[in-house]
Amino acid sequence: MRCPQCEARETRVVDSRDLEDSATVRRRRECSACGTRFTTYERVESARLVVVKRDGGREEFDRAKLVSGLRKALTRRPVADDAAERAADAIEAELRAAGLAEVPSQHVGELAQERLRSLDQIAYIRFASVYRSFEDLEELKREVDSLFEERGTRLGPAT
Ligand SMILES: [Zn+2]
């Protein structure tokens, strides 16, 4: 495992933890040469999972692509550095737990929206506006309103 900073090969593990799906181990490593700390993920290689696109095309489930979409939505939001990774892990675990060989891309998108919605509402709106390509401002406003309503419910009745 090369250091992303200086490319030295000598690194040591400073922390190791199972993630929620327990098929992934997250390790914090420290470069022995320059002291840079970075994170690696070790995963069990699992059965193929095929995503069926809207146009009927099929492609292997691409975790990196999912992470990058989530990360884009979470840019500069106050969440943990690895929030996108963790959300992707949870989504992949949920997809695999269903035990299906093929899942519609729409379902993957819905799971991503659910995760983001509970993680960060701005990120959720960003993702949803790209993913669902809101028809107009009215539709976007309805979505935002529903978030406010939910928040109101969570905080209890206004005094
Ligand atoms: Zn280094």
Short mmCIF file of C-alpha atoms in Angstrom, two decimals, residues 52-143:
data_model
loop_
_atom_site.label_atom_id
_atom_site.label_comp_id
_atom_site.label_asym_id
_atom_site.label_seq_id
_atom_site.Cartn_x
_atom_site.Cartn_y
_atom_site.Cartn_z
CA VAL A 52 -30.13 -2.57 -14.97
CA LYS A 53 -30.25 0.92 -16.40
CA ARG A 54 -33.36 2.76 -17.50
CA ASP A 55 -32.61 2.02 -21.14
CA GLY A 56 -32.37 -1.69 -20.33
CA GLY A 57 -28.57 -1.75 -20.50
CA ARG A 58 -26.72 -3.70 -17.84
CA GLU A 59 -23.53 -2.91 -16.00
CA GLU A 60 -21.65 -4.27 -13.02
CA PHE A 61 -22.51 -2.41 -9.81
CA ASP A 62 -19.91 0.33 -9.57
CA ARG A 63 -19.25 1.28 -5.97
CA ALA A 64 -16.70 3.95 -6.93
CA LYS A 65 -19.27 5.67 -9.14
CA LEU A 66 -21.81 5.64 -6.32
CA VAL A 67 -19.26 7.06 -3.88
CA SER A 68 -18.37 9.83 -6.30
CA GLY A 69 -22.02 10.79 -6.79
CA LEU A 70 -22.58 10.86 -3.03
CA ARG A 71 -19.37 12.77 -2.46
CA LYS A 72 -20.36 15.39 -5.01
CA ALA A 73 -23.66 15.94 -3.22
CA LEU A 74 -21.89 16.16 0.15
CA THR A 75 -19.24 18.65 -0.98
CA ARG A 76 -18.50 21.19 1.76
CA ARG A 77 -21.33 19.90 3.93
CA PRO A 78 -20.71 19.39 7.65
CA VAL A 79 -20.43 15.59 7.59
CA ALA A 80 -17.62 13.15 8.37
CA ASP A 81 -14.85 12.81 5.76
CA ASP A 82 -15.90 9.27 5.02
CA ALA A 83 -19.65 9.89 5.01
CA ALA A 84 -19.90 9.10 1.29
CA GLU A 85 -17.93 5.87 1.71
CA ARG A 86 -20.08 4.79 4.62
CA ALA A 87 -23.31 5.62 2.83
CA ALA A 88 -22.15 3.66 -0.22
CA ASP A 89 -21.24 0.70 2.02
CA ALA A 90 -24.67 0.75 3.60
CA ILE A 91 -26.38 0.99 0.20
CA GLU A 92 -24.31 -1.83 -1.25
CA ALA A 93 -24.96 -3.97 1.82
CA GLU A 94 -28.68 -3.37 1.48
CA LEU A 95 -28.62 -4.25 -2.22
CA ARG A 96 -26.66 -7.43 -1.57
CA ALA A 97 -28.81 -8.40 1.39
CA ALA A 98 -31.79 -8.50 -0.98
CA GLY A 99 -30.02 -11.41 -2.66
CA LEU A 100 -30.94 -10.41 -6.19
CA ALA A 101 -28.50 -10.77 -9.06
CA GLU A 102 -29.93 -7.71 -10.79
CA VAL A 103 -31.28 -4.45 -9.44
CA PRO A 104 -32.77 -1.51 -11.34
CA SER A 105 -30.59 1.62 -11.31
CA GLN A 106 -33.63 3.50 -10.10
CA HIS A 107 -33.59 1.49 -6.89
CA VAL A 108 -29.92 2.35 -6.30
CA GLY A 109 -30.78 6.02 -6.80
CA GLU A 110 -33.67 5.81 -4.35
CA LEU A 111 -31.50 4.21 -1.67
CA ALA A 112 -28.90 6.94 -2.20
CA GLN A 113 -31.59 9.60 -1.79
CA GLU A 114 -32.85 7.97 1.40
CA ARG A 115 -29.36 7.91 2.89
CA LEU A 116 -28.64 11.50 1.98
CA ARG A 117 -31.99 12.63 3.25
CA SER A 118 -31.20 11.40 6.75
CA LEU A 119 -27.57 12.54 6.51
CA ASP A 120 -27.80 16.08 5.21
CA GLN A 121 -30.79 17.80 3.67
CA ILE A 122 -28.82 20.15 1.40
CA ALA A 123 -26.89 17.18 0.02
CA TYR A 124 -30.17 15.38 -0.48
CA ILE A 125 -31.66 18.27 -2.48
CA ARG A 126 -28.50 18.52 -4.57
CA PHE A 127 -28.56 14.83 -5.36
CA ALA A 128 -32.29 14.67 -5.94
CA SER A 129 -32.28 17.68 -8.25
CA VAL A 130 -29.70 16.01 -10.48
CA TYR A 131 -31.07 12.50 -10.17
CA ARG A 132 -34.73 13.31 -10.54
CA SER A 133 -34.14 16.36 -12.73
CA PHE A 134 -36.92 18.38 -11.16
CA GLU A 135 -39.20 19.67 -13.88
CA ASP A 136 -39.42 23.17 -12.52
CA LEU A 137 -38.94 25.31 -9.43
CA GLU A 138 -42.38 24.36 -8.14
CA GLU A 139 -41.42 20.73 -7.89
CA LEU A 140 -38.16 21.60 -6.17
CA LYS A 141 -40.06 23.84 -3.76
CA ARG A 142 -42.46 21.03 -2.87
CA GLU A 143 -39.52 18.80 -2.01
#
